[in-house]
CSV table of N, CA and C in Angstrom, one decimal:
chain,number,residue,atom,x,y,z
S,25,UNK,N,-150.2,130.2,8.1
S,25,UNK,CA,-150.8,130.3,9.1
S,25,UNK,C,-151.9,131.0,8.7
S,26,UNK,N,-153.5,130.7,9.3
S,26,UNK,CA,-154.8,131.3,8.5
S,26,UNK,C,-155.3,131.8,10.1
S,27,UNK,N,-155.9,133.0,10.0
S,27,UNK,CA,-156.8,133.5,10.7
S,27,UNK,C,-158.5,133.6,10.3
S,28,UNK,N,-159.2,133.6,11.4
S,28,UNK,CA,-160.5,133.3,10.9
S,28,UNK,C,-161.0,134.4,12.0
S,29,UNK,N,-162.0,134.9,11.3
S,29,UNK,CA,-162.9,136.0,12.1
S,29,UNK,C,-164.5,135.9,11.5
S,30,UNK,N,-165.3,135.6,12.3
S,30,UNK,CA,-166.8,135.3,12.4
S,30,UNK,C,-167.5,136.8,12.5
S,31,UNK,N,-168.8,136.7,11.9
S,31,UNK,CA,-169.7,137.9,11.9
S,31,UNK,C,-171.1,137.2,11.3
S,32,UNK,N,-171.9,138.2,11.9
S,32,UNK,CA,-173.2,137.9,11.5
S,32,UNK,C,-174.3,137.6,12.5
S,33,UNK,N,-173.7,136.9,13.6
S,33,UNK,CA,-174.6,136.6,14.6
S,33,UNK,C,-175.6,137.8,15.6
S,34,UNK,N,-176.5,137.3,15.9
S,34,UNK,CA,-177.1,138.5,16.2
S,34,UNK,C,-178.5,137.7,17.3
S,35,UNK,N,-179.6,138.5,17.7
S,35,UNK,CA,-180.7,138.1,18.1
S,35,UNK,C,-181.8,138.1,17.2
S,36,UNK,N,-182.3,136.6,16.8
S,36,UNK,CA,-183.3,136.7,16.0
S,36,UNK,C,-184.7,135.7,16.6
S,37,UNK,N,-185.7,136.2,16.1
S,37,UNK,CA,-186.7,135.4,16.5
S,37,UNK,C,-187.2,134.1,15.9
S,38,UNK,N,-187.8,133.2,16.5
S,38,UNK,CA,-187.7,131.5,15.7
S,38,UNK,C,-188.3,131.8,14.4
S,39,UNK,N,-187.8,130.9,13.6
S,39,UNK,CA,-188.5,131.0,12.1
S,39,UNK,C,-187.5,131.9,11.5
S,40,UNK,N,-187.0,133.0,11.8
S,40,UNK,CA,-186.2,133.8,11.1
S,40,UNK,C,-185.0,133.1,10.3
S,41,UNK,N,-184.1,134.1,9.7
S,41,UNK,CA,-182.7,133.6,8.9
S,41,UNK,C,-181.8,134.8,9.7
S,42,UNK,N,-180.9,134.2,9.5
S,42,UNK,CA,-179.5,134.5,9.8
S,42,UNK,C,-178.5,134.2,8.7
S,43,UNK,N,-177.5,135.2,8.2
S,43,UNK,CA,-176.3,134.6,7.7
S,43,UNK,C,-175.0,135.1,8.1
S,44,UNK,N,-174.3,134.0,8.3
S,44,UNK,CA,-172.9,133.8,9.2
S,44,UNK,C,-171.9,134.1,8.0
S,45,UNK,N,-171.2,134.9,8.2
S,45,UNK,CA,-169.7,135.2,7.6
S,45,UNK,C,-168.4,134.7,8.1
S,46,UNK,N,-167.6,134.2,7.5
S,46,UNK,CA,-166.2,133.8,8.3
S,46,UNK,C,-165.4,134.3,7.3
S,47,UNK,N,-164.5,135.4,7.7
S,47,UNK,CA,-163.3,135.9,7.0
S,47,UNK,C,-162.2,135.2,7.1
S,48,UNK,N,-161.2,135.1,6.2
S,48,UNK,CA,-160.1,134.3,6.3
S,48,UNK,C,-159.0,135.0,5.9
S,49,UNK,N,-157.7,135.0,6.7
S,49,UNK,CA,-156.7,135.3,6.2
S,49,UNK,C,-155.4,134.4,5.4
S,50,UNK,N,-154.6,134.3,4.7
S,50,UNK,CA,-154.0,133.6,4.4
S,50,UNK,C,-154.1,133.0,2.9
S,51,UNK,N,-153.1,133.0,2.1
S,51,UNK,CA,-153.0,132.5,1.0
S,51,UNK,C,-153.6,131.3,0.5
S,52,UNK,N,-153.4,129.9,1.9
S,52,UNK,CA,-153.6,128.8,1.4
S,52,UNK,C,-155.2,128.5,1.8
S,53,UNK,N,-156.0,129.4,2.3
S,53,UNK,CA,-157.1,129.0,2.7
S,53,UNK,C,-158.3,128.5,1.7
S,54,UNK,N,-157.8,128.5,0.6
S,54,UNK,CA,-158.9,127.9,-0.5
S,54,UNK,C,-158.7,126.4,-0.5
S,55,UNK,N,-157.6,126.0,0.0
S,55,UNK,CA,-157.1,124.7,-0.2
S,55,UNK,C,-157.8,123.5,0.9
S,56,UNK,N,-158.3,124.5,1.9
S,56,UNK,CA,-158.3,123.7,3.2
S,56,UNK,C,-160.4,123.5,3.3
S,57,UNK,N,-160.5,122.4,3.8
S,57,UNK,CA,-161.9,121.8,3.9
S,57,UNK,C,-162.5,122.9,5.4
S,58,UNK,N,-163.4,123.5,5.3
S,58,UNK,CA,-163.9,124.4,6.2
S,58,UNK,C,-165.0,124.1,6.8
S,59,UNK,N,-165.4,124.5,8.3
S,59,UNK,CA,-166.5,124.0,8.7
S,59,UNK,C,-167.0,125.0,9.7
S,60,UNK,N,-168.1,125.0,10.2
S,60,UNK,CA,-169.1,125.5,11.5
S,60,UNK,C,-169.2,124.4,12.4
S,61,UNK,N,-169.0,125.1,13.8
S,61,UNK,CA,-169.1,124.4,14.8
S,61,UNK,C,-170.2,125.5,15.7
S,62,UNK,N,-170.7,124.5,16.5
S,62,UNK,CA,-171.3,125.6,17.8
S,62,UNK,C,-171.3,124.9,19.1
S,63,UNK,N,-171.5,126.0,20.1
S,63,UNK,CA,-171.3,125.5,21.4
S,63,UNK,C,-172.4,126.4,22.3
S,64,UNK,N,-173.3,125.5,22.5
S,64,UNK,CA,-174.8,126.3,23.6
S,64,UNK,C,-173.6,126.2,25.0
S,65,UNK,N,-174.6,126.9,25.9
S,65,UNK,CA,-174.0,127.1,27.1
S,65,UNK,C,-174.3,125.7,28.1
S,66,UNK,N,-173.2,125.2,28.3
S,66,UNK,CA,-173.6,123.8,29.3
S,66,UNK,C,-173.3,122.5,28.5
S,67,UNK,N,-173.1,123.1,27.1
S,67,UNK,CA,-173.0,121.7,26.5
S,67,UNK,C,-171.6,121.8,25.8
S,68,UNK,N,-171.5,120.5,25.1
S,68,UNK,CA,-170.2,120.3,24.4
S,68,UNK,C,-170.0,121.1,23.1
S,69,UNK,N,-169.1,121.3,22.2
S,69,UNK,CA,-169.1,122.0,20.9
S,69,UNK,C,-169.6,120.7,20.1
S,70,UNK,N,-170.5,121.1,19.1
S,70,UNK,CA,-170.9,120.3,18.2
S,70,UNK,C,-170.5,120.7,16.9
S,71,UNK,N,-170.5,120.0,15.9
S,71,UNK,CA,-170.4,120.0,14.4
S,71,UNK,C,-171.7,120.6,13.7
S,72,UNK,N,-171.7,121.4,12.9
S,72,UNK,CA,-172.8,121.8,12.1
S,72,UNK,C,-172.8,121.9,10.7
S,73,UNK,N,-171.8,121.9,10.1
S,73,UNK,CA,-171.5,121.7,8.6
S,73,UNK,C,-170.2,121.9,8.3
S,74,UNK,N,-169.8,121.1,7.0
S,74,UNK,CA,-168.5,121.6,6.4
S,74,UNK,C,-168.3,121.6,4.8
S,75,UNK,N,-167.5,122.0,4.3
S,75,UNK,CA,-167.7,122.3,2.9
S,75,UNK,C,-166.3,122.0,2.4
S,76,UNK,N,-165.8,121.1,1.5
S,76,UNK,CA,-164.5,120.8,0.8
S,76,UNK,C,-163.9,122.2,0.2
S,77,UNK,N,-162.6,122.2,0.0
S,77,UNK,CA,-162.2,123.0,-0.7
S,77,UNK,C,-162.4,123.6,-2.2
S,78,UNK,N,-163.1,122.4,-2.8
S,78,UNK,CA,-163.8,123.0,-4.1
S,78,UNK,C,-165.1,123.2,-4.0
S,79,UNK,N,-166.1,123.5,-2.9
S,79,UNK,CA,-167.2,123.7,-2.5
S,79,UNK,C,-168.2,122.5,-3.2
S,80,UNK,N,-167.6,121.4,-3.7
S,80,UNK,CA,-168.4,120.6,-4.3
S,80,UNK,C,-169.3,119.4,-3.5
S,81,UNK,N,-168.6,119.3,-2.4
S,81,UNK,CA,-169.1,118.4,-1.3
S,81,UNK,C,-169.3,119.0,0.1
S,82,UNK,N,-170.3,119.2,0.6
S,82,UNK,CA,-171.0,119.3,1.8
S,82,UNK,C,-171.5,118.4,2.7
S,83,UNK,N,-171.2,118.6,4.2
S,83,UNK,CA,-171.8,118.0,5.1
S,83,UNK,C,-172.6,118.7,6.2
S,84,UNK,N,-173.5,118.1,6.4
S,84,UNK,CA,-174.4,118.5,7.5
S,84,UNK,C,-174.9,118.1,8.5
S,85,UNK,N,-175.0,118.4,9.9
S,85,UNK,CA,-175.6,117.7,11.0
S,85,UNK,C,-177.1,117.3,10.8
S,86,UNK,N,-177.5,116.3,11.2
S,86,UNK,CA,-178.7,116.0,11.0
S,86,UNK,C,-179.9,117.2,11.5
S,87,UNK,N,-179.5,117.6,12.8
S,87,UNK,CA,-180.1,119.0,13.4
S,87,UNK,C,-180.4,119.8,12.7
S,88,UNK,N,-179.4,120.3,11.3
S,88,UNK,CA,-179.5,121.3,10.7
S,88,UNK,C,-179.7,121.0,9.4
S,89,UNK,N,-179.6,119.7,8.9
S,89,UNK,CA,-180.1,119.9,7.4
S,89,UNK,C,-181.7,119.8,6.9
S,90,UNK,N,-181.5,120.7,5.8
S,90,UNK,CA,-182.5,121.0,5.2
S,90,UNK,C,-182.6,122.5,5.4
S,91,UNK,N,-182.0,123.0,6.8
S,91,UNK,CA,-182.3,124.6,7.0
S,91,UNK,C,-181.2,125.6,7.2
S,92,UNK,N,-180.0,124.8,7.0
S,92,UNK,CA,-178.7,125.7,6.9
S,92,UNK,C,-177.9,124.7,5.8
S,93,UNK,N,-177.2,126.4,5.0
S,93,UNK,CA,-176.7,126.1,3.9
S,93,UNK,C,-175.5,126.8,4.1
S,94,UNK,N,-174.4,125.7,4.0
S,94,UNK,CA,-172.8,126.3,3.9
S,94,UNK,C,-172.3,126.4,2.3
S,95,UNK,N,-171.6,127.8,2.3
S,95,UNK,CA,-171.3,128.1,1.0
S,95,UNK,C,-169.7,128.8,1.2
S,96,UNK,N,-168.9,128.9,0.3
S,96,UNK,CA,-167.7,129.6,0.1
S,96,UNK,C,-167.5,130.1,-1.0
S,97,UNK,N,-166.7,131.6,-1.0
S,97,UNK,CA,-166.2,132.2,-1.9
S,97,UNK,C,-164.7,132.2,-2.1
S,98,UNK,N,-164.0,131.3,-2.7
S,98,UNK,CA,-162.5,131.2,-2.2
S,98,UNK,C,-161.8,132.3,-3.1
S,99,UNK,N,-162.4,133.5,-4.2
S,99,UNK,CA,-161.7,134.4,-4.6
S,99,UNK,C,-161.8,135.5,-3.3
S,100,UNK,N,-162.8,135.3,-2.5
S,100,UNK,CA,-163.1,136.5,-1.5
S,100,UNK,C,-162.7,135.9,-0.2
S,101,UNK,N,-162.0,134.5,0.1
S,101,UNK,CA,-161.5,134.1,1.4
S,101,UNK,C,-162.7,134.3,2.1
S,102,UNK,N,-163.7,133.6,2.0
S,102,UNK,CA,-164.7,133.6,2.8
S,102,UNK,C,-165.6,132.4,2.7
S,103,UNK,N,-166.2,132.0,3.8
S,103,UNK,CA,-166.8,131.1,4.0
S,103,UNK,C,-168.4,131.2,4.9
S,104,UNK,N,-169.6,130.7,4.3
S,104,UNK,CA,-170.9,131.4,4.9
S,104,UNK,C,-171.6,130.4,5.3
S,105,UNK,N,-172.6,130.6,6.6
S,105,UNK,CA,-173.4,129.8,6.7
S,105,UNK,C,-174.8,130.3,6.4
S,106,UNK,N,-175.6,130.3,6.1
S,106,UNK,CA,-176.9,130.7,5.5
S,106,UNK,C,-177.8,129.9,6.8
S,107,UNK,N,-178.8,130.6,7.6
S,107,UNK,CA,-179.4,129.6,8.4
S,107,UNK,C,-180.9,130.1,8.5
S,108,UNK,N,-181.8,129.3,8.1
S,108,UNK,CA,-183.2,129.4,7.8
S,108,UNK,C,-184.0,128.4,9.1
S,109,UNK,N,-185.2,129.2,9.2
S,109,UNK,CA,-186.2,128.5,10.0
S,109,UNK,C,-185.4,128.0,11.4
S,110,UNK,N,-184.6,129.4,11.8
S,110,UNK,CA,-184.2,129.1,13.2
S,110,UNK,C,-185.2,128.7,14.5
S,111,UNK,N,-184.3,127.9,15.2
S,111,UNK,CA,-185.2,127.2,16.3
S,111,UNK,C,-184.1,127.6,17.7
S,112,UNK,N,-185.4,127.9,18.8
S,112,UNK,CA,-184.3,128.3,20.0
S,112,UNK,C,-183.5,127.3,20.3
S,113,UNK,N,-183.5,126.1,19.8
S,113,UNK,CA,-182.6,125.3,20.5
S,113,UNK,C,-181.1,125.6,19.2
S,114,UNK,N,-181.1,126.4,18.1
S,114,UNK,CA,-180.0,126.9,17.7
S,114,UNK,C,-179.2,127.7,18.4
S,115,UNK,N,-179.6,128.1,19.4
S,115,UNK,CA,-178.9,129.2,20.3
S,115,UNK,C,-177.4,128.8,20.7
S,116,UNK,N,-176.4,129.4,20.2
S,116,UNK,CA,-175.4,128.9,20.7
S,116,UNK,C,-174.1,129.9,20.1
S,117,UNK,N,-172.7,130.0,20.4
S,117,UNK,CA,-171.8,130.4,19.8
S,117,UNK,C,-171.4,129.7,18.9
S,118,UNK,N,-171.2,130.4,17.5
S,118,UNK,CA,-171.0,129.5,16.2
S,118,UNK,C,-169.6,130.1,15.9
S,119,UNK,N,-168.8,128.9,15.6
S,119,UNK,CA,-167.4,129.0,15.7
S,119,UNK,C,-166.9,128.5,14.0
S,120,UNK,N,-166.0,129.2,13.3
S,120,UNK,CA,-165.5,128.7,11.8
S,120,UNK,C,-164.3,128.2,12.1
S,121,UNK,N,-163.9,127.1,11.5
S,121,UNK,CA,-162.7,126.4,11.7
S,121,UNK,C,-162.3,126.0,10.2
S,122,UNK,N,-161.1,126.0,10.2
S,122,UNK,CA,-160.7,125.6,8.7
S,122,UNK,C,-159.1,124.4,8.9
S,123,UNK,N,-158.8,123.9,7.9
S,123,UNK,CA,-157.8,123.0,7.7
S,123,UNK,C,-157.9,121.8,8.6
S,124,UNK,N,-158.9,121.1,8.1
S,124,UNK,CA,-159.0,119.6,9.0
S,124,UNK,C,-158.1,118.6,9.1
S,125,UNK,N,-157.8,118.3,10.3
S,125,UNK,CA,-156.6,117.5,10.4
S,125,UNK,C,-157.3,115.9,10.7
S,126,UNK,N,-158.7,115.7,11.3
S,126,UNK,CA,-159.3,114.4,11.2
S,126,UNK,C,-160.7,114.7,11.4
S,127,UNK,N,-161.5,113.7,11.3
S,127,UNK,CA,-162.8,113.8,10.9
S,127,UNK,C,-163.6,115.1,11.4
S,128,UNK,N,-163.6,115.6,12.7
S,128,UNK,CA,-163.9,116.5,13.4
S,128,UNK,C,-162.8,117.5,14.1
S,129,UNK,N,-161.8,117.5,13.9
S,129,UNK,CA,-160.7,118.3,14.2
S,129,UNK,C,-160.4,119.1,13.4
S,130,UNK,N,-159.9,120.5,13.6
S,130,UNK,CA,-159.4,121.5,12.9
S,130,UNK,C,-158.3,122.0,13.2
S,131,UNK,N,-157.2,122.7,12.5
S,131,UNK,CA,-156.2,123.3,13.1
S,131,UNK,C,-156.4,124.9,13.5
S,132,UNK,N,-157.5,125.6,12.8
S,132,UNK,CA,-157.7,126.9,13.0
S,132,UNK,C,-158.9,127.1,12.9
S,133,UNK,N,-159.2,128.2,14.2
S,133,UNK,CA,-160.3,128.4,14.9
S,133,UNK,C,-160.7,130.0,14.9
S,134,UNK,N,-161.8,130.2,14.4
S,134,UNK,CA,-162.1,131.6,14.7
S,134,UNK,C,-162.5,131.6,16.6
S,135,UNK,N,-162.9,133.5,16.7
S,135,UNK,CA,-163.7,133.6,17.9
S,135,UNK,C,-164.8,133.2,18.2
S,136,UNK,N,-165.5,133.1,17.1
S,136,UNK,CA,-166.8,132.6,17.5
S,136,UNK,C,-167.9,134.0,17.2
S,137,UNK,N,-169.0,133.6,17.2
S,137,UNK,CA,-170.4,134.8,17.0
S,137,UNK,C,-171.5,134.2,17.7
S,138,UNK,N,-172.1,135.1,18.3
S,138,UNK,CA,-173.0,134.4,19.1
S,138,UNK,C,-174.5,134.7,18.5
S,139,UNK,N,-175.3,133.5,18.2
S,139,UNK,CA,-176.5,133.5,17.7
S,139,UNK,C,-177.4,133.1,19.0
S,140,UNK,N,-178.6,134.0,19.0
S,140,UNK,CA,-179.7,133.7,20.0
S,140,UNK,C,-181.0,133.6,19.1
S,141,UNK,N,-181.7,132.8,19.6
S,141,UNK,CA,-183.0,132.6,18.9
S,141,UNK,C,-184.3,132.6,19.7
S,142,UNK,N,-185.1,133.0,19.9
S,142,UNK,CA,-186.1,133.5,20.9
S,142,UNK,C,-187.4,133.3,20.5
S,143,UNK,N,-188.2,132.6,21.1
S,143,UNK,CA,-189.6,132.4,20.8
S,143,UNK,C,-190.8,133.4,21.2
């Protein structure tokens, strides 16, 4: 069993930066592909980025490529999402997910952290 807790969300002006953190419990966390998703009001949840257990492979949604960076520290059971050049359209609740079961399906989910970008 893995529990995920996100933090780092907040209110930021367009063009600014935020760093989200996902703290995981469970000894097997370091073995899992981990991802960030987001859901804006009235919209479906969408994939943002993922990172393999080894941290050697990462993938990004086209909408965030070049602006967001996903990373992980397996020794600390943490995954991060550095978000730069934020835009109002990045406003959403951001979720951490672990243990991929299919391309965009994951077994464990956090409760989410709100990111609001104002212009």
